Amino acid sequence: MSSSYKNRDLYAQFLREMIIQPGIAKANLGVSREDVTLEDHPLNPNPDSRWNTYFKDNEVLLQIDKDVRRLYPDMAFFQRPTDFPCQLILDPENEYETLRRRVEQTTLKAQTVNRNRSGVTNVSSPGKALNLYPSNEYEVLPNGCEAHWEVVERILFIYAKLNPGIAYVQGMNEIVGPIYYTFATDPSSQWKEHAEADTFFCFTSLMSENRDNFIKSLDDSQCGITFKMESVFSKLKEKDTELYLKLQEQNIKPQYFTFRWLTLLLSQEFLLPDVIRIWDSLFSDQERFEFLIPVCCAMLTLIRDQLLAGDFTINMRLLQDYPISDVHAILIKAKELQDGL
């Protein structure tokens, strides 16, 4: 059996263990209450309590849900139903609390929790939670259907459960989106059908190389995001001293814009087809994510005339809403910078 078939079977096992079985236990609670014992009950403060885990998972799930519903809002794709909804999840034989139901219940009962990249938790009032998604475009589909964003939500929830050290951090949704889109729009229905499981393992592999960007305690280490941001400016200083000095003079620090560029692999700077084109070059390059440094440097040098002429406000606007859409020109320039031309 090939590794892809084994991985798909393994992913089905993850779904059973981490979504279906806990969901069945929760659903049965209202019938038999056999899961509530003197030792373990919903108010049990013990950190090892199954209920404590359940409620902590719900906090993570709410943040994932909030982020994936607005994934690539300029495209209708993620709001559309998938042609291959997960039969294991939708099996009518399994009477259990689905992720969709968990979100609905938690949104009604609990406060909305928002954990940003800095680890700061923002809590809004339960009243606001009722109007969390007022727009009709975010309404869930009828039973038996799943939107593509719901599939992405499940992938990220399973990843968070399997990787408690990092769990889920805002921005991971932007990394998994292009991978899932590539599988789910493949011309072959054989690939489309298994987009969820295949995306999960590709995302896991990608995160194994890129996860240090999401771990705040590593920010200032040589593998952390701060070192990478400074590398962009070091490369710029070497290749275009005049532009480097201009940014320094205006006190435009690399973290003001390269943090997002590097952490999210430029997925927020370009349209999705262009992001996929950039990723093709990143993934095929021998130096992998090291190539991202010259790509970012190329993005700066290609708008050097505008940056040299602009003041702080104009330049920050340029860097946070990058004006060039020709990624081919950016990649050619990046290759020149990488090769020392």
mmCIF file of C-alpha atoms in Angstrom:
data_model
loop_
_atom_site.group_PDB
_atom_site.id
_atom_site.type_symbol
_atom_site.label_atom_id
_atom_site.label_comp_id
_atom_site.label_asym_id
_atom_site.label_seq_id
_atom_site.Cartn_x
_atom_site.Cartn_y
_atom_site.Cartn_z
ATOM 1 C CA MET A 1 0.000 0.000 0.000
ATOM 2 C CA SER A 2 1.432 3.390 -0.988
ATOM 3 C CA SER A 3 2.150 6.010 1.661
ATOM 4 C CA SER A 4 -0.700 8.259 0.413
ATOM 5 C CA TYR A 5 -3.240 5.451 1.006
ATOM 6 C CA LYS A 6 -1.774 4.790 4.462
ATOM 7 C CA ASN A 7 -1.901 8.485 5.293
ATOM 8 C CA ARG A 8 -5.540 8.730 4.200
ATOM 9 C CA ASP A 9 -6.444 5.796 6.456
ATOM 10 C CA LEU A 10 -4.502 7.393 9.300
ATOM 11 C CA TYR A 11 -6.349 10.687 8.809
ATOM 12 C CA ALA A 12 -9.699 8.853 8.988
ATOM 13 C CA GLN A 13 -8.499 7.419 12.300
ATOM 14 C CA PHE A 14 -7.699 10.962 13.545
ATOM 15 C CA LEU A 15 -11.241 12.048 12.648
ATOM 16 C CA ARG A 16 -12.718 9.158 14.642
ATOM 17 C CA GLU A 17 -10.527 9.737 17.690
ATOM 18 C CA MET A 18 -10.550 13.531 17.841
ATOM 19 C CA ILE A 19 -13.924 14.586 16.474
ATOM 20 C CA ILE A 20 -16.387 11.702 16.279
ATOM 21 C CA GLN A 21 -15.701 9.854 19.561
ATOM 22 C CA PRO A 22 -15.594 13.012 21.753
ATOM 23 C CA GLY A 23 -18.692 14.179 19.907
ATOM 24 C CA ILE A 24 -20.523 10.918 20.640
ATOM 25 C CA ALA A 25 -19.578 11.176 24.339
ATOM 26 C CA LYS A 26 -20.919 14.741 24.437
ATOM 27 C CA ALA A 27 -24.114 13.808 22.565
ATOM 28 C CA ASN A 28 -24.771 10.874 24.921
ATOM 29 C CA LEU A 29 -24.436 13.150 27.891
ATOM 30 C CA GLY A 30 -27.954 14.443 27.518
ATOM 31 C CA VAL A 31 -29.330 10.895 27.388
ATOM 32 C CA SER A 32 -27.532 8.760 29.914
ATOM 33 C CA ARG A 33 -25.253 11.246 31.735
ATOM 34 C CA GLU A 34 -22.935 8.295 32.276
ATOM 35 C CA ASP A 35 -19.922 10.456 31.367
ATOM 36 C CA VAL A 36 -20.488 12.689 34.380
ATOM 37 C CA THR A 37 -19.005 10.982 37.411
ATOM 38 C CA LEU A 38 -18.081 12.158 40.879
ATOM 39 C CA GLU A 39 -14.453 12.225 39.717
ATOM 40 C CA ASP A 40 -14.951 13.916 36.322
ATOM 41 C CA HIS A 41 -17.638 16.475 35.568
ATOM 42 C CA PRO A 42 -17.870 19.732 33.559
ATOM 43 C CA LEU A 43 -16.842 21.896 36.547
ATOM 44 C CA ASN A 44 -13.872 19.721 37.478
ATOM 45 C CA PRO A 45 -10.848 22.085 37.841
ATOM 46 C CA ASN A 46 -8.329 19.256 37.358
ATOM 47 C CA PRO A 47 -6.212 20.073 34.253
ATOM 48 C CA ASP A 48 -6.268 16.350 33.318
ATOM 49 C CA SER A 49 -10.055 16.306 33.262
ATOM 50 C CA ARG A 50 -11.599 15.239 29.971
ATOM 51 C CA TRP A 51 -14.000 18.160 30.310
ATOM 52 C CA ASN A 52 -11.179 20.630 30.817
ATOM 53 C CA THR A 53 -9.643 19.382 27.566
ATOM 54 C CA TYR A 54 -13.004 19.663 25.820
ATOM 55 C CA PHE A 55 -13.481 23.301 26.850
ATOM 56 C CA LYS A 56 -9.890 24.246 25.946
ATOM 57 C CA ASP A 57 -10.398 22.618 22.546
ATOM 58 C CA ASN A 58 -13.498 24.747 22.100
ATOM 59 C CA GLU A 59 -11.457 27.927 22.592
ATOM 60 C CA VAL A 60 -9.080 26.822 19.842
ATOM 61 C CA LEU A 61 -11.983 25.748 17.628
ATOM 62 C CA LEU A 62 -13.681 29.144 17.941
ATOM 63 C CA GLN A 63 -10.547 30.969 16.813
ATOM 64 C CA ILE A 64 -10.071 28.591 13.873
ATOM 65 C CA ASP A 65 -13.742 28.962 12.929
ATOM 66 C CA LYS A 66 -13.535 32.741 12.954
ATOM 67 C CA ASP A 67 -10.438 32.750 10.731
ATOM 68 C CA VAL A 68 -11.435 30.108 8.162
ATOM 69 C CA ARG A 69 -14.864 31.636 7.492
ATOM 70 C CA ARG A 70 -13.150 34.721 6.070
ATOM 71 C CA LEU A 71 -10.445 32.847 4.141
ATOM 72 C CA TYR A 72 -9.790 34.530 0.779
ATOM 73 C CA PRO A 73 -12.941 36.691 0.935
ATOM 74 C CA ASP A 74 -12.343 37.926 -2.625
ATOM 75 C CA MET A 75 -13.033 34.373 -3.885
ATOM 76 C CA ALA A 76 -16.306 32.489 -3.638
ATOM 77 C CA PHE A 77 -14.528 29.123 -3.630
ATOM 78 C CA PHE A 78 -14.230 28.586 0.127
ATOM 79 C CA GLN A 79 -17.923 29.384 0.682
ATOM 80 C CA ARG A 80 -19.040 26.873 -1.933
ATOM 81 C CA PRO A 81 -19.981 23.267 -1.094
ATOM 82 C CA THR A 82 -17.389 20.611 -1.762
ATOM 83 C CA ASP A 83 -18.320 17.867 -4.245
ATOM 84 C CA PHE A 84 -16.775 15.371 -1.844
ATOM 85 C CA PRO A 85 -18.079 16.005 1.691
ATOM 86 C CA CYS A 86 -16.487 13.748 4.309
ATOM 87 C CA GLN A 87 -18.770 10.701 4.504
ATOM 88 C CA LEU A 88 -17.275 9.651 7.827
ATOM 89 C CA ILE A 89 -18.250 13.001 9.355
ATOM 90 C CA LEU A 90 -21.691 13.131 7.722
ATOM 91 C CA ASP A 91 -22.603 9.472 8.330
ATOM 92 C CA PRO A 92 -26.165 9.526 9.763
ATOM 93 C CA GLU A 93 -25.294 6.416 11.829
ATOM 94 C CA ASN A 94 -22.966 8.585 13.905
ATOM 95 C CA GLU A 95 -25.121 10.642 16.237
ATOM 96 C CA TYR A 96 -22.580 13.007 17.676
ATOM 97 C CA GLU A 97 -21.760 16.660 18.258
ATOM 98 C CA THR A 98 -20.100 17.861 15.046
ATOM 99 C CA LEU A 99 -17.593 20.732 14.933
ATOM 100 C CA ARG A 100 -20.343 22.813 13.341
ATOM 101 C CA ARG A 101 -22.618 22.096 16.302
ATOM 102 C CA ARG A 102 -19.812 22.707 18.805
ATOM 103 C CA VAL A 103 -19.203 26.142 17.342
ATOM 104 C CA GLU A 104 -22.915 26.992 17.442
ATOM 105 C CA GLN A 105 -23.250 25.847 21.050
ATOM 106 C CA THR A 106 -20.048 27.505 22.246
ATOM 107 C CA THR A 107 -20.872 30.762 20.484
ATOM 108 C CA LEU A 108 -24.218 30.866 22.229
ATOM 109 C CA LYS A 109 -22.970 29.897 25.665
ATOM 110 C CA ALA A 110 -19.481 31.278 25.981
ATOM 111 C CA GLN A 111 -17.521 34.408 25.437
ATOM 112 C CA THR A 112 -15.683 34.849 22.171
ATOM 113 C CA VAL A 113 -11.998 34.165 22.577
ATOM 114 C CA ASN A 114 -9.448 35.666 20.230
ATOM 115 C CA ARG A 115 -5.806 34.696 20.632
ATOM 116 C CA ASN A 116 -3.543 36.685 18.397
ATOM 117 C CA ARG A 117 0.042 36.031 17.270
ATOM 118 C CA SER A 118 1.452 37.719 20.394
ATOM 119 C CA GLY A 119 -0.436 35.317 22.642
ATOM 120 C CA VAL A 120 -2.763 38.066 23.874
ATOM 121 C CA THR A 121 -6.268 36.822 24.559
ATOM 122 C CA ASN A 122 -9.107 39.206 23.811
ATOM 123 C CA VAL A 123 -12.480 38.348 25.286
ATOM 124 C CA SER A 124 -15.689 39.983 24.109
ATOM 125 C CA SER A 125 -19.056 39.832 25.783
ATOM 126 C CA PRO A 126 -21.479 36.935 25.194
ATOM 127 C CA GLY A 127 -23.920 39.457 23.691
ATOM 128 C CA LYS A 128 -21.526 40.157 20.851
ATOM 129 C CA ALA A 129 -20.993 36.448 20.267
ATOM 130 C CA LEU A 130 -24.615 36.079 19.185
ATOM 131 C CA ASN A 131 -23.904 38.414 16.271
ATOM 132 C CA LEU A 132 -20.544 36.881 15.473
ATOM 133 C CA TYR A 133 -21.374 36.265 11.821
ATOM 134 C CA PRO A 134 -24.159 38.677 10.825
ATOM 135 C CA SER A 135 -23.431 38.391 7.098
ATOM 136 C CA ASN A 136 -25.502 35.904 5.077
ATOM 137 C CA GLU A 137 -22.455 34.823 3.092
ATOM 138 C CA TYR A 138 -21.148 33.036 6.198
ATOM 139 C CA GLU A 139 -24.283 31.009 6.880
ATOM 140 C CA VAL A 140 -23.649 27.296 7.127
ATOM 141 C CA LEU A 141 -24.919 24.987 4.420
ATOM 142 C CA PRO A 142 -27.772 22.497 4.949
ATOM 143 C CA ASN A 143 -27.078 19.159 6.638
ATOM 144 C CA GLY A 144 -25.383 16.750 4.259
ATOM 145 C CA CYS A 145 -23.355 19.552 2.643
ATOM 146 C CA GLU A 146 -20.017 20.999 3.640
ATOM 147 C CA ALA A 147 -18.410 24.226 2.484
ATOM 148 C CA HIS A 148 -14.720 24.118 1.627
ATOM 149 C CA TRP A 149 -13.961 26.356 4.635
ATOM 150 C CA GLU A 150 -15.488 23.704 6.940
ATOM 151 C CA VAL A 151 -13.045 21.136 5.560
ATOM 152 C CA VAL A 152 -10.148 23.539 6.209
ATOM 153 C CA GLU A 153 -11.488 24.086 9.739
ATOM 154 C CA ARG A 154 -11.371 20.353 10.418
ATOM 155 C CA ILE A 155 -7.794 20.077 9.085
ATOM 156 C CA LEU A 156 -6.611 22.872 11.392
ATOM 157 C CA PHE A 157 -8.479 21.466 14.400
ATOM 158 C CA ILE A 158 -6.878 18.025 13.935
ATOM 159 C CA TYR A 159 -3.462 19.678 13.525
ATOM 160 C CA ALA A 160 -3.976 21.678 16.741
ATOM 161 C CA LYS A 161 -4.970 18.515 18.643
ATOM 162 C CA LEU A 162 -1.933 16.588 17.397
ATOM 163 C CA ASN A 163 0.491 19.475 18.036
ATOM 164 C CA PRO A 164 -0.475 20.885 21.455
ATOM 165 C CA GLY A 165 2.856 22.688 21.794
ATOM 166 C CA ILE A 166 1.905 25.089 19.012
ATOM 167 C CA ALA A 167 -1.830 24.233 18.610
ATOM 168 C CA TYR A 168 -3.342 26.901 16.366
ATOM 169 C CA VAL A 169 -1.997 30.394 15.767
ATOM 170 C CA GLN A 170 -3.710 32.970 13.593
ATOM 171 C CA GLY A 171 -2.167 32.871 10.126
ATOM 172 C CA MET A 172 -2.027 29.092 9.801
ATOM 173 C CA ASN A 173 -5.341 29.382 7.954
ATOM 174 C CA GLU A 174 -3.557 31.458 5.284
ATOM 175 C CA ILE A 175 -0.891 28.740 4.911
ATOM 176 C CA VAL A 176 -3.299 25.807 4.593
ATOM 177 C CA GLY A 177 -5.653 27.653 2.187
ATOM 178 C CA PRO A 178 -3.508 27.495 -0.979
ATOM 179 C CA ILE A 179 -2.596 23.848 -0.347
ATOM 180 C CA TYR A 180 -6.221 22.800 0.037
ATOM 181 C CA TYR A 181 -7.296 24.875 -2.981
ATOM 182 C CA THR A 182 -4.667 23.132 -5.145
ATOM 183 C CA PHE A 183 -5.905 19.650 -4.217
ATOM 184 C CA ALA A 184 -9.618 20.513 -4.218
ATOM 185 C CA THR A 185 -9.494 22.045 -7.727
ATOM 186 C CA ASP A 186 -7.359 19.319 -9.305
ATOM 187 C CA PRO A 187 -8.779 18.163 -12.681
ATOM 188 C CA SER A 188 -8.684 14.566 -11.433
ATOM 189 C CA SER A 189 -11.575 13.577 -9.165
ATOM 190 C CA GLN A 190 -9.276 10.978 -7.556
ATOM 191 C CA TRP A 191 -7.201 13.819 -6.085
ATOM 192 C CA LYS A 192 -10.219 16.011 -5.341
ATOM 193 C CA GLU A 193 -11.903 13.235 -3.380
ATOM 194 C CA HIS A 194 -8.983 12.988 -0.944
ATOM 195 C CA ALA A 195 -8.169 16.702 -0.780
ATOM 196 C CA GLU A 196 -8.767 16.872 2.979
ATOM 197 C CA ALA A 197 -6.408 14.099 4.061
ATOM 198 C CA ASP A 198 -3.748 14.973 1.484
ATOM 199 C CA THR A 199 -3.848 18.653 2.476
ATOM 200 C CA PHE A 200 -3.475 17.719 6.142
ATOM 201 C CA PHE A 201 -0.237 15.792 5.548
ATOM 202 C CA CYS A 202 1.196 18.402 3.154
ATOM 203 C CA PHE A 203 0.360 21.154 5.647
ATOM 204 C CA THR A 204 1.951 19.145 8.473
ATOM 205 C CA SER A 205 5.097 18.662 6.380
ATOM 206 C CA LEU A 206 5.211 22.364 5.464
ATOM 207 C CA MET A 207 4.723 23.401 9.091
ATOM 208 C CA SER A 208 7.554 21.115 10.199
ATOM 209 C CA GLU A 209 9.867 23.403 8.182
ATOM 210 C CA ASN A 210 8.065 26.658 8.906
ATOM 211 C CA ARG A 211 6.607 26.307 12.403
ATOM 212 C CA ASP A 212 9.379 28.284 14.127
ATOM 213 C CA ASN A 213 7.815 31.423 12.619
ATOM 214 C CA PHE A 214 4.703 30.751 14.702
ATOM 215 C CA ILE A 215 6.440 30.077 18.039
ATOM 216 C CA LYS A 216 6.852 33.348 19.905
ATOM 217 C CA SER A 217 9.522 32.033 22.286
ATOM 218 C CA LEU A 218 11.784 31.373 19.251
ATOM 219 C CA ASP A 219 11.309 34.813 17.681
ATOM 220 C CA ASP A 220 14.788 36.056 18.610
ATOM 221 C CA SER A 221 16.644 32.794 17.942
ATOM 222 C CA GLN A 222 18.551 32.143 14.724
ATOM 223 C CA CYS A 223 15.661 30.022 13.449
ATOM 224 C CA GLY A 224 13.046 32.580 14.527
ATOM 225 C CA ILE A 225 11.203 35.264 12.598
ATOM 226 C CA THR A 226 13.288 38.226 13.886
ATOM 227 C CA PHE A 227 16.480 36.839 12.324
ATOM 228 C CA LYS A 228 14.673 36.300 9.010
ATOM 229 C CA MET A 229 13.239 39.833 9.005
ATOM 230 C CA GLU A 230 16.696 41.277 9.639
ATOM 231 C CA SER A 231 18.085 39.069 6.839
ATOM 232 C CA VAL A 232 15.821 40.847 4.339
ATOM 233 C CA PHE A 233 17.310 44.213 5.333
ATOM 234 C CA SER A 234 20.860 42.774 5.331
ATOM 235 C CA LYS A 235 20.324 41.521 1.776
ATOM 236 C CA LEU A 236 18.871 44.922 0.775
ATOM 237 C CA LYS A 237 21.856 46.758 2.309
ATOM 238 C CA GLU A 238 24.189 44.560 0.271
ATOM 239 C CA LYS A 239 22.267 44.971 -3.020
ATOM 240 C CA ASP A 240 20.832 48.500 -2.802
ATOM 241 C CA THR A 241 22.502 50.619 -0.124
ATOM 242 C CA GLU A 242 20.704 53.819 -1.152
ATOM 243 C CA LEU A 243 17.253 52.282 -0.657
ATOM 244 C CA TYR A 244 18.351 50.609 2.597
ATOM 245 C CA LEU A 245 19.534 53.960 3.995
ATOM 246 C CA LYS A 246 16.303 55.656 2.920
ATOM 247 C CA LEU A 247 14.207 53.120 4.870
ATOM 248 C CA GLN A 248 16.553 53.456 7.854
ATOM 249 C CA GLU A 249 16.303 57.254 7.712
ATOM 250 C CA GLN A 250 12.486 57.041 7.739
ATOM 251 C CA ASN A 251 12.646 54.569 10.625
ATOM 252 C CA ILE A 252 10.782 51.939 8.583
ATOM 253 C CA LYS A 253 11.695 48.762 10.422
ATOM 254 C CA PRO A 254 11.545 45.307 8.802
ATOM 255 C CA GLN A 255 8.953 44.074 11.326
ATOM 256 C CA TYR A 256 6.466 46.682 10.050
ATOM 257 C CA PHE A 257 5.904 44.678 6.855
ATOM 258 C CA THR A 258 8.243 41.674 6.465
ATOM 259 C CA PHE A 259 6.707 39.929 9.496
ATOM 260 C CA ARG A 260 3.560 39.230 7.467
ATOM 261 C CA TRP A 261 5.454 38.596 4.225
ATOM 262 C CA LEU A 262 7.686 35.949 5.807
ATOM 263 C CA THR A 263 5.332 34.301 8.297
ATOM 264 C CA LEU A 264 2.523 33.835 5.776
ATOM 265 C CA LEU A 265 4.845 33.081 2.821
ATOM 266 C CA LEU A 266 3.432 36.097 0.928
ATOM 267 C CA SER A 267 -0.038 34.515 0.865
ATOM 268 C CA GLN A 268 -1.674 37.842 1.818
ATOM 269 C CA GLU A 269 0.193 40.009 -0.680
ATOM 270 C CA PHE A 270 -1.027 38.499 -3.957
ATOM 271 C CA LEU A 271 -4.032 36.802 -5.533
ATOM 272 C CA LEU A 272 -4.229 33.069 -4.857
ATOM 273 C CA PRO A 273 -3.039 31.884 -8.335
ATOM 274 C CA ASP A 274 0.003 34.167 -7.957
ATOM 275 C CA VAL A 275 0.658 32.877 -4.427
ATOM 276 C CA ILE A 276 0.664 29.319 -5.792
ATOM 277 C CA ARG A 277 3.148 30.411 -8.514
ATOM 278 C CA ILE A 278 5.472 31.906 -5.867
ATOM 279 C CA TRP A 279 5.166 28.772 -3.739
ATOM 280 C CA ASP A 280 6.133 26.623 -6.730
ATOM 281 C CA SER A 281 9.441 28.499 -6.817
ATOM 282 C CA LEU A 282 9.890 28.357 -3.035
ATOM 283 C CA PHE A 283 9.221 24.632 -2.779
ATOM 284 C CA SER A 284 11.337 23.699 -5.809
ATOM 285 C CA ASP A 285 14.326 25.818 -4.812
ATOM 286 C CA GLN A 286 17.212 23.908 -3.254
ATOM 287 C CA GLU A 287 17.334 26.385 -0.390
ATOM 288 C CA ARG A 288 13.546 26.195 0.111
ATOM 289 C CA PHE A 289 12.471 29.029 2.380
ATOM 290 C CA GLU A 290 15.864 30.731 2.200
ATOM 291 C CA PHE A 291 14.742 31.825 -1.271
ATOM 292 C CA LEU A 292 11.991 33.853 0.401
ATOM 293 C CA ILE A 293 14.646 36.365 1.560
ATOM 294 C CA PRO A 294 15.722 37.367 -1.992
ATOM 295 C CA VAL A 295 12.054 37.354 -3.072
ATOM 296 C CA CYS A 296 11.223 39.922 -0.365
ATOM 297 C CA CYS A 297 14.325 41.917 -1.272
ATOM 298 C CA ALA A 298 13.290 41.860 -4.951
ATOM 299 C CA MET A 299 9.861 43.209 -3.986
ATOM 300 C CA LEU A 300 11.612 46.193 -2.377
ATOM 301 C CA THR A 301 14.047 46.905 -5.207
ATOM 302 C CA LEU A 302 11.288 46.747 -7.837
ATOM 303 C CA ILE A 303 9.507 49.685 -6.184
ATOM 304 C CA ARG A 304 12.716 51.532 -5.228
ATOM 305 C CA ASP A 305 11.872 54.694 -7.223
ATOM 306 C CA GLN A 306 8.531 55.060 -5.453
ATOM 307 C CA LEU A 307 10.100 54.345 -2.050
ATOM 308 C CA LEU A 308 12.947 56.832 -2.617
ATOM 309 C CA ALA A 309 10.404 59.521 -3.561
ATOM 310 C CA GLY A 310 7.862 58.769 -0.810
ATOM 311 C CA ASP A 311 7.560 59.888 2.780
ATOM 312 C CA PHE A 312 6.975 57.537 5.746
ATOM 313 C CA THR A 313 3.183 57.372 5.304
ATOM 314 C CA ILE A 314 3.267 56.784 1.535
ATOM 315 C CA ASN A 315 5.989 54.161 1.859
ATOM 316 C CA MET A 316 4.232 52.262 4.625
ATOM 317 C CA ARG A 317 1.112 52.169 2.468
ATOM 318 C CA LEU A 318 3.157 50.813 -0.454
ATOM 319 C CA LEU A 319 4.727 48.099 1.705
ATOM 320 C CA GLN A 320 1.497 47.027 3.358
ATOM 321 C CA ASP A 321 -0.472 47.009 0.103
ATOM 322 C CA TYR A 322 2.163 45.948 -2.394
ATOM 323 C CA PRO A 323 1.514 47.579 -5.795
ATOM 324 C CA ILE A 324 3.116 45.119 -8.246
ATOM 325 C CA SER A 325 1.077 42.088 -9.328
ATOM 326 C CA ASP A 326 3.580 40.646 -11.850
ATOM 327 C CA VAL A 327 5.038 37.845 -9.747
ATOM 328 C CA HIS A 328 7.073 36.589 -12.714
ATOM 329 C CA ALA A 329 9.103 39.825 -12.692
ATOM 330 C CA ILE A 330 9.562 39.501 -8.912
ATOM 331 C CA LEU A 331 10.820 35.917 -9.192
ATOM 332 C CA ILE A 332 13.261 36.778 -12.007
ATOM 333 C CA LYS A 333 14.681 39.634 -9.927
ATOM 334 C CA ALA A 334 14.862 37.379 -6.832
ATOM 335 C CA LYS A 335 16.834 34.765 -8.787
ATOM 336 C CA GLU A 336 19.278 37.462 -9.925
ATOM 337 C CA LEU A 337 19.739 38.590 -6.321
ATOM 338 C CA GLN A 338 20.180 34.997 -5.150
ATOM 339 C CA ASP A 339 22.812 34.335 -7.834
ATOM 340 C CA GLY A 340 24.661 37.529 -6.957
ATOM 341 C CA LEU A 341 23.932 39.256 -10.250
#
